[in-house]
PDB file of C-alpha atoms in Angstrom:
ATOM      1  CA  GLN A   1     -62.814  16.865  -8.821  1.00 57.00           C
ATOM      2  CA  GLN A   2     -63.110  19.268 -11.719  1.00 69.00           C
ATOM      3  CA  GLN A   3     -66.696  20.261 -10.929  1.00 89.00           C
ATOM      4  CA  VAL A   4     -67.706  23.660  -9.605  1.00 95.00           C
ATOM      5  CA  LYS A   5     -71.052  23.745  -7.815  1.00 95.00           C
ATOM      6  CA  GLN A   6     -73.138  26.918  -7.787  1.00 97.00           C
ATOM      7  CA  SER A   7     -76.283  27.997  -5.950  1.00 96.00           C
ATOM      8  CA  PRO A   8     -78.966  29.187  -6.107  1.00 97.00           C
ATOM      9  CA  GLN A   9     -80.101  28.346  -9.624  1.00 96.00           C
ATOM     10  CA  SER A  10     -82.195  31.514  -9.696  1.00 97.00           C
ATOM     11  CA  LEU A  11     -82.496  34.555  -7.460  1.00 97.00           C
ATOM     12  CA  ILE A  12     -84.996  37.384  -7.232  1.00 98.00           C
ATOM     13  CA  VAL A  13     -83.973  40.516  -5.340  1.00 98.00           C
ATOM     14  CA  GLN A  14     -85.603  43.881  -4.823  1.00 97.00           C
ATOM     15  CA  LYS A  15     -83.825  46.980  -6.093  1.00 97.00           C
ATOM     16  CA  GLY A  16     -81.355  48.147  -3.480  1.00 97.00           C
ATOM     17  CA  GLY A  17     -81.051  44.716  -1.900  1.00 97.00           C
ATOM     18  CA  ILE A  18     -78.041  42.426  -1.612  1.00 97.00           C
ATOM     19  CA  SER A  19     -77.625  39.543  -4.051  1.00 98.00           C
ATOM     20  CA  ILE A  20     -75.529  36.604  -2.855  1.00 98.00           C
ATOM     21  CA  ILE A  21     -74.409  33.707  -5.059  1.00 98.00           C
ATOM     22  CA  ASN A  22     -72.351  30.828  -3.705  1.00 98.00           C
ATOM     23  CA  CYS A  23     -69.897  28.425  -5.289  1.00 98.00           C
ATOM     24  CA  ALA A  24     -67.948  25.426  -4.049  1.00 97.00           C
ATOM     25  CA  TYR A  25     -65.092  23.424  -5.528  1.00 96.00           C
ATOM     26  CA  GLU A  26     -63.152  20.252  -4.759  1.00 93.00           C
ATOM     27  CA  ASN A  27     -59.837  20.568  -6.578  1.00 92.00           C
ATOM     28  CA  THR A  28     -57.371  22.323  -4.256  1.00 92.00           C
ATOM     29  CA  ALA A  29     -55.086  22.962  -7.229  1.00 92.00           C
ATOM     30  CA  PHE A  30     -57.435  25.682  -8.485  1.00 93.00           C
ATOM     31  CA  ASP A  31     -55.696  29.032  -8.064  1.00 91.00           C
ATOM     32  CA  TYR A  32     -57.898  31.557  -9.819  1.00 91.00           C
ATOM     33  CA  PHE A  33     -61.606  32.151  -9.248  1.00 94.00           C
ATOM     34  CA  PRO A  34     -63.421  34.571 -11.564  1.00 93.00           C
ATOM     35  CA  TRP A  35     -67.045  35.554 -11.804  1.00 95.00           C
ATOM     36  CA  TYR A  36     -68.614  36.154 -15.182  1.00 95.00           C
ATOM     37  CA  GLN A  37     -71.780  38.077 -16.046  1.00 96.00           C
ATOM     38  CA  GLN A  38     -73.791  37.105 -19.098  1.00 95.00           C
ATOM     39  CA  PHE A  39     -76.652  39.028 -20.683  1.00 95.00           C
ATOM     40  CA  PRO A  40     -79.015  37.312 -23.150  1.00 92.00           C
ATOM     41  CA  GLY A  41     -77.461  36.965 -26.584  1.00 89.00           C
ATOM     42  CA  LYS A  42     -74.013  37.943 -25.352  1.00 92.00           C
ATOM     43  CA  GLY A  43     -70.930  36.049 -24.317  1.00 93.00           C
ATOM     44  CA  PRO A  44     -69.906  35.967 -20.648  1.00 93.00           C
ATOM     45  CA  ALA A  45     -67.921  39.008 -19.497  1.00 93.00           C
ATOM     46  CA  LEU A  46     -65.388  38.991 -16.680  1.00 91.00           C
ATOM     47  CA  LEU A  47     -66.820  40.789 -13.655  1.00 94.00           C
ATOM     48  CA  ILE A  48     -64.339  40.264 -10.824  1.00 94.00           C
ATOM     49  CA  ALA A  49     -61.801  37.615  -9.853  1.00 93.00           C
ATOM     50  CA  ILE A  50     -59.840  36.495  -6.811  1.00 93.00           C
ATOM     51  CA  ARG A  51     -56.799  34.362  -6.026  1.00 91.00           C
ATOM     52  CA  PRO A  52     -56.698  32.114  -2.942  1.00 89.00           C
ATOM     53  CA  ASP A  53     -54.101  34.205  -1.108  1.00 90.00           C
ATOM     54  CA  VAL A  54     -56.739  36.793  -0.159  1.00 92.00           C
ATOM     55  CA  SER A  55     -60.080  36.341   1.593  1.00 94.00           C
ATOM     56  CA  GLU A  56     -61.974  39.210   0.018  1.00 96.00           C
ATOM     57  CA  LYS A  57     -61.854  41.449  -3.020  1.00 96.00           C
ATOM     58  CA  LYS A  58     -64.109  44.409  -3.656  1.00 96.00           C
ATOM     59  CA  GLU A  59     -64.709  46.334  -6.870  1.00 95.00           C
ATOM     60  CA  GLY A  60     -67.464  48.907  -6.618  1.00 96.00           C
ATOM     61  CA  ARG A  61     -70.710  47.171  -5.663  1.00 97.00           C
ATOM     62  CA  PHE A  62     -69.260  43.705  -6.307  1.00 97.00           C
ATOM     63  CA  THR A  63     -67.393  41.718  -3.635  1.00 97.00           C
ATOM     64  CA  ILE A  64     -65.931  38.230  -3.707  1.00 96.00           C
ATOM     65  CA  SER A  65     -65.564  36.431  -0.384  1.00 96.00           C
ATOM     66  CA  PHE A  66     -63.204  33.456  -0.416  1.00 96.00           C
ATOM     67  CA  ASN A  67     -62.954  30.691   2.202  1.00 95.00           C
ATOM     68  CA  LYS A  68     -59.983  28.511   1.319  1.00 94.00           C
ATOM     69  CA  SER A  69     -60.477  25.973   4.108  1.00 94.00           C
ATOM     70  CA  ALA A  70     -64.113  25.410   3.161  1.00 95.00           C
ATOM     71  CA  LYS A  71     -63.309  25.526  -0.566  1.00 95.00           C
ATOM     72  CA  GLN A  72     -66.099  28.010  -1.112  1.00 97.00           C
ATOM     73  CA  PHE A  73     -66.392  31.459  -2.596  1.00 97.00           C
ATOM     74  CA  SER A  74     -69.273  33.814  -3.073  1.00 98.00           C
ATOM     75  CA  LEU A  75     -70.293  36.906  -4.995  1.00 98.00           C
ATOM     76  CA  HIS A  76     -72.079  39.722  -3.196  1.00 98.00           C
ATOM     77  CA  ILE A  77     -73.794  42.452  -5.188  1.00 98.00           C
ATOM     78  CA  MET A  78     -74.600  45.414  -2.977  1.00 98.00           C
ATOM     79  CA  ASP A  79     -77.382  47.881  -3.817  1.00 98.00           C
ATOM     80  CA  SER A  80     -78.606  45.587  -6.599  1.00 98.00           C
ATOM     81  CA  GLN A  81     -80.013  47.379  -9.646  1.00 97.00           C
ATOM     82  CA  PRO A  82     -82.369  46.220 -12.422  1.00 97.00           C
ATOM     83  CA  GLY A  83     -79.407  46.527 -14.812  1.00 97.00           C
ATOM     84  CA  ASP A  84     -77.674  43.772 -12.827  1.00 97.00           C
ATOM     85  CA  SER A  85     -80.323  41.285 -14.017  1.00 98.00           C
ATOM     86  CA  ALA A  86     -78.286  38.658 -15.856  1.00 97.00           C
ATOM     87  CA  THR A  87     -76.881  35.161 -15.459  1.00 97.00           C
ATOM     88  CA  TYR A  88     -73.803  34.902 -13.264  1.00 98.00           C
ATOM     89  CA  PHE A  89     -71.233  32.139 -13.564  1.00 96.00           C
ATOM     90  CA  CYS A  90     -68.474  31.319 -11.129  1.00 97.00           C
ATOM     91  CA  ALA A  91     -65.426  29.577 -12.505  1.00 95.00           C
ATOM     92  CA  ALA A  92     -62.135  28.102 -11.399  1.00 94.00           C
ATOM     93  CA  SER A  93     -58.848  27.419 -13.120  1.00 89.00           C
ATOM     94  CA  ILE A  94     -55.281  26.283 -12.614  1.00 85.00           C
ATOM     95  CA  ASN A  95     -52.650  28.711 -13.860  1.00 78.00           C
ATOM     96  CA  GLY A  96     -55.302  30.491 -15.896  1.00 74.00           C
ATOM     97  CA  GLN A  97     -55.850  27.439 -18.070  1.00 74.00           C
ATOM     98  CA  ASN A  98     -58.915  25.318 -18.737  1.00 75.00           C
ATOM     99  CA  PHE A  99     -61.555  27.252 -16.851  1.00 87.00           C
ATOM    100  CA  VAL A 100     -64.306  25.140 -15.261  1.00 91.00           C
ATOM    101  CA  PHE A 101     -67.606  26.980 -15.020  1.00 94.00           C
ATOM    102  CA  GLY A 102     -70.470  26.548 -12.591  1.00 95.00           C
ATOM    103  CA  PRO A 103     -73.983  25.990 -13.963  1.00 94.00           C
ATOM    104  CA  GLY A 104     -74.994  29.616 -13.514  1.00 96.00           C
ATOM    105  CA  THR A 105     -77.414  31.701 -11.437  1.00 97.00           C
ATOM    106  CA  ARG A 106     -80.124  33.713 -13.097  1.00 97.00           C
ATOM    107  CA  LEU A 107     -80.529  36.977 -11.163  1.00 98.00           C
ATOM    108  CA  SER A 108     -83.618  39.147 -11.503  1.00 98.00           C
ATOM    109  CA  VAL A 109     -83.629  42.519  -9.754  1.00 97.00           C
ATOM    110  CA  LEU A 110     -87.131  43.925  -9.411  1.00 97.00           C
ATOM    111  CA  PRO A 111     -87.580  47.705  -9.802  1.00 92.00           C
TER     112      PRO A 111
ATOM    113  CA  GLU B   1     -59.914  47.423 -28.693  1.00 61.00           C
ATOM    114  CA  ALA B   2     -62.071  45.330 -30.980  1.00 75.00           C
ATOM    115  CA  GLY B   3     -63.674  42.321 -29.341  1.00 91.00           C
ATOM    116  CA  VAL B   4     -63.722  38.664 -30.307  1.00 95.00           C
ATOM    117  CA  ALA B   5     -65.638  38.313 -33.560  1.00 96.00           C
ATOM    118  CA  GLN B   6     -67.734  35.251 -34.328  1.00 97.00           C
ATOM    119  CA  SER B   7     -69.894  34.280 -37.265  1.00 97.00           C
ATOM    120  CA  PRO B   8     -72.530  33.345 -38.070  1.00 97.00           C
ATOM    121  CA  ARG B   9     -74.681  34.517 -35.153  1.00 96.00           C
ATOM    122  CA  TYR B  10     -77.327  31.882 -35.752  1.00 97.00           C
ATOM    123  CA  LYS B  11     -77.453  28.630 -37.674  1.00 97.00           C
ATOM    124  CA  ILE B  12     -80.217  26.087 -38.124  1.00 98.00           C
ATOM    125  CA  ILE B  13     -79.357  22.754 -39.730  1.00 98.00           C
ATOM    126  CA  GLU B  14     -80.847  19.300 -39.991  1.00 97.00           C
ATOM    127  CA  LYS B  15     -79.262  16.403 -38.143  1.00 96.00           C
ATOM    128  CA  ARG B  16     -76.462  14.667 -40.044  1.00 97.00           C
ATOM    129  CA  GLN B  17     -75.603  17.882 -41.891  1.00 97.00           C
ATOM    130  CA  SER B  18     -72.296  19.651 -41.385  1.00 97.00           C
ATOM    131  CA  VAL B  19     -71.684  23.171 -40.059  1.00 98.00           C
ATOM    132  CA  ALA B  20     -68.704  25.446 -39.472  1.00 98.00           C
ATOM    133  CA  PHE B  21     -68.185  28.373 -37.152  1.00 98.00           C
ATOM    134  CA  TRP B  22     -65.558  31.088 -37.478  1.00 97.00           C
ATOM    135  CA  CYS B  23     -63.740  33.091 -34.808  1.00 97.00           C
ATOM    136  CA  ASN B  24     -61.372  36.051 -35.026  1.00 96.00           C
ATOM    137  CA  PRO B  25     -59.729  36.712 -31.644  1.00 94.00           C
ATOM    138  CA  ILE B  26     -58.505  40.007 -30.238  1.00 92.00           C
ATOM    139  CA  SER B  27     -55.325  41.094 -31.956  1.00 90.00           C
ATOM    140  CA  GLY B  28     -52.281  39.848 -30.096  1.00 87.00           C
ATOM    141  CA  HIS B  29     -54.127  37.196 -28.101  1.00 89.00           C
ATOM    142  CA  ALA B  30     -52.113  33.999 -28.507  1.00 89.00           C
ATOM    143  CA  THR B  31     -54.554  31.739 -26.686  1.00 90.00           C
ATOM    144  CA  LEU B  32     -57.907  30.835 -28.223  1.00 93.00           C
ATOM    145  CA  TYR B  33     -60.666  28.689 -26.793  1.00 93.00           C
ATOM    146  CA  TRP B  34     -63.879  27.157 -28.080  1.00 96.00           C
ATOM    147  CA  TYR B  35     -66.613  26.526 -25.541  1.00 96.00           C
ATOM    148  CA  GLN B  36     -69.988  24.825 -25.863  1.00 97.00           C
ATOM    149  CA  GLN B  37     -72.825  26.328 -23.803  1.00 95.00           C
ATOM    150  CA  ILE B  38     -75.985  24.250 -23.675  1.00 94.00           C
ATOM    151  CA  LEU B  39     -79.097  26.183 -22.659  1.00 91.00           C
ATOM    152  CA  GLY B  40     -79.224  26.616 -18.890  1.00 88.00           C
ATOM    153  CA  GLN B  41     -75.664  25.410 -18.315  1.00 91.00           C
ATOM    154  CA  GLY B  42     -72.250  26.931 -17.904  1.00 92.00           C
ATOM    155  CA  PRO B  43     -69.784  26.954 -20.786  1.00 93.00           C
ATOM    156  CA  LYS B  44     -67.808  23.745 -21.305  1.00 94.00           C
ATOM    157  CA  LEU B  45     -64.340  23.845 -22.853  1.00 93.00           C
ATOM    158  CA  LEU B  46     -64.035  22.005 -26.152  1.00 96.00           C
ATOM    159  CA  ILE B  47     -60.536  22.948 -27.285  1.00 95.00           C
ATOM    160  CA  GLN B  48     -57.716  25.356 -26.443  1.00 92.00           C
ATOM    161  CA  PHE B  49     -55.103  26.639 -28.874  1.00 92.00           C
ATOM    162  CA  GLN B  50     -51.816  28.345 -28.075  1.00 90.00           C
ATOM    163  CA  ASN B  51     -50.876  30.163 -31.277  1.00 88.00           C
ATOM    164  CA  ASN B  52     -51.667  27.491 -33.896  1.00 84.00           C
ATOM    165  CA  GLY B  53     -50.993  24.480 -31.682  1.00 91.00           C
ATOM    166  CA  VAL B  54     -53.574  22.500 -29.705  1.00 92.00           C
ATOM    167  CA  VAL B  55     -53.035  22.659 -25.926  1.00 89.00           C
ATOM    168  CA  ASP B  56     -56.098  20.733 -24.767  1.00 89.00           C
ATOM    169  CA  ASP B  57     -58.763  18.943 -26.787  1.00 94.00           C
ATOM    170  CA  SER B  58     -59.625  16.290 -24.219  1.00 91.00           C
ATOM    171  CA  GLN B  59     -63.338  17.214 -24.204  1.00 92.00           C
ATOM    172  CA  LEU B  60     -63.730  17.584 -27.952  1.00 96.00           C
ATOM    173  CA  PRO B  61     -65.877  14.790 -29.487  1.00 95.00           C
ATOM    174  CA  LYS B  62     -63.320  14.026 -32.140  1.00 95.00           C
ATOM    175  CA  ASP B  63     -65.530  11.634 -34.071  1.00 96.00           C
ATOM    176  CA  ARG B  64     -67.635  14.585 -35.210  1.00 97.00           C
ATOM    177  CA  PHE B  65     -65.958  17.828 -34.106  1.00 98.00           C
ATOM    178  CA  SER B  66     -62.788  19.310 -35.537  1.00 97.00           C
ATOM    179  CA  ALA B  67     -61.068  22.650 -35.112  1.00 97.00           C
ATOM    180  CA  GLU B  68     -58.115  24.421 -36.591  1.00 95.00           C
ATOM    181  CA  ARG B  69     -56.327  27.701 -36.101  1.00 94.00           C
ATOM    182  CA  LEU B  70     -54.424  28.687 -39.190  1.00 82.00           C
ATOM    183  CA  LYS B  71     -51.423  30.986 -38.786  1.00 84.00           C
ATOM    184  CA  GLY B  72     -52.212  31.400 -35.091  1.00 82.00           C
ATOM    185  CA  VAL B  73     -55.010  33.910 -35.671  1.00 91.00           C
ATOM    186  CA  ASP B  74     -58.496  32.958 -36.939  1.00 95.00           C
ATOM    187  CA  SER B  75     -60.051  29.651 -36.001  1.00 97.00           C
ATOM    188  CA  THR B  76     -62.818  27.457 -37.336  1.00 97.00           C
ATOM    189  CA  LEU B  77     -64.830  24.823 -35.502  1.00 98.00           C
ATOM    190  CA  LYS B  78     -66.622  22.190 -37.577  1.00 98.00           C
ATOM    191  CA  ILE B  79     -69.266  19.633 -36.739  1.00 98.00           C
ATOM    192  CA  GLN B  80     -69.848  16.750 -39.140  1.00 97.00           C
ATOM    193  CA  PRO B  81     -72.331  15.112 -38.895  1.00 96.00           C
ATOM    194  CA  ALA B  82     -74.421  17.128 -36.445  1.00 97.00           C
ATOM    195  CA  LYS B  83     -76.656  15.507 -33.845  1.00 97.00           C
ATOM    196  CA  LEU B  84     -79.675  16.937 -32.048  1.00 97.00           C
ATOM    197  CA  GLU B  85     -77.677  17.182 -28.810  1.00 96.00           C
ATOM    198  CA  ASP B  86     -75.204  19.542 -30.489  1.00 97.00           C
ATOM    199  CA  SER B  87     -77.812  22.312 -30.248  1.00 98.00           C
ATOM    200  CA  ALA B  88     -76.050  24.942 -28.145  1.00 97.00           C
ATOM    201  CA  VAL B  89     -74.256  28.261 -28.260  1.00 96.00           C
ATOM    202  CA  TYR B  90     -70.646  27.923 -29.392  1.00 98.00           C
ATOM    203  CA  LEU B  91     -68.483  30.546 -27.747  1.00 97.00           C
ATOM    204  CA  CYS B  92     -65.020  31.573 -28.787  1.00 96.00           C
ATOM    205  CA  ALA B  93     -62.740  33.285 -26.270  1.00 93.00           C
ATOM    206  CA  SER B  94     -59.201  34.588 -26.370  1.00 92.00           C
ATOM    207  CA  SER B  95     -56.572  35.761 -23.914  1.00 87.00           C
ATOM    208  CA  PHE B  96     -52.962  36.843 -23.724  1.00 81.00           C
ATOM    209  CA  ALA B  97     -50.524  34.050 -23.083  1.00 67.00           C
ATOM    210  CA  GLY B  98     -48.726  34.223 -19.797  1.00 56.00           C
ATOM    211  CA  ARG B  99     -49.482  33.509 -16.175  1.00 51.00           C
ATOM    212  CA  ARG B 100     -50.497  36.983 -15.110  1.00 50.00           C
ATOM    213  CA  SER B 101     -53.069  37.635 -17.815  1.00 54.00           C
ATOM    214  CA  TYR B 102     -55.865  35.283 -16.960  1.00 64.00           C
ATOM    215  CA  GLY B 103     -58.844  37.231 -18.197  1.00 71.00           C
ATOM    216  CA  TYR B 104     -60.822  35.722 -21.010  1.00 82.00           C
ATOM    217  CA  THR B 105     -62.690  37.818 -23.535  1.00 89.00           C
ATOM    218  CA  PHE B 106     -65.629  35.984 -25.032  1.00 93.00           C
ATOM    219  CA  GLY B 107     -67.341  36.594 -28.328  1.00 95.00           C
ATOM    220  CA  SER B 108     -71.137  36.748 -28.549  1.00 95.00           C
ATOM    221  CA  GLY B 109     -71.295  33.180 -29.783  1.00 96.00           C
ATOM    222  CA  THR B 110     -73.012  31.239 -32.539  1.00 97.00           C
ATOM    223  CA  ARG B 111     -76.372  29.751 -31.618  1.00 97.00           C
ATOM    224  CA  LEU B 112     -76.739  26.376 -33.355  1.00 98.00           C
ATOM    225  CA  THR B 113     -80.078  24.633 -33.613  1.00 98.00           C
ATOM    226  CA  VAL B 114     -80.101  21.080 -34.970  1.00 98.00           C
ATOM    227  CA  VAL B 115     -83.540  19.877 -36.067  1.00 97.00           C
TER     228      VAL B 115
END
């Protein structure tokens, strides 16, 4: 119930392409869904987040799509750049407490 | 705004030895977390503090791990004795208390290798 599933495990995209990472959860009590970006040797950094009362949130090239009925959410990175190469984690929490993280997706954007 | 500070950055110890990690959160952040990130996995919560009180330590292996947060600011995480499977990056994060401030700020972590 507390698990967050994430796919794919790794992703290779050409520069300028669209990167799509998917996550799924079981616990309907989750009410906050952030995405974190992690570069090697660094801690995860908050990228974008969404609450279940909206179906989409966009910040620059990053968009979260949220499907409450399917209990799924995804991250779309438009016009992917080599600088976006990192590991991306989805997460879920209840009232901003006790975040549960997915296993991560390693994104490589080829120049 | 200064970030979350952690030290040391790296630590190599032999199994059955003890080790301690230190974290200084962002000033004013009442909530502090310790996470364990095993290579290739997402972070897993070990313990959460609100000021100097423990909110959740349900996933902390209490037979060998301990943590404290003195005066509601700095925190230390200790492992004694260490096992090979404790090799991981230990991340500290902090956030404002309150329902509308959900963003975590993570430190860069301490990479522990147990040999």
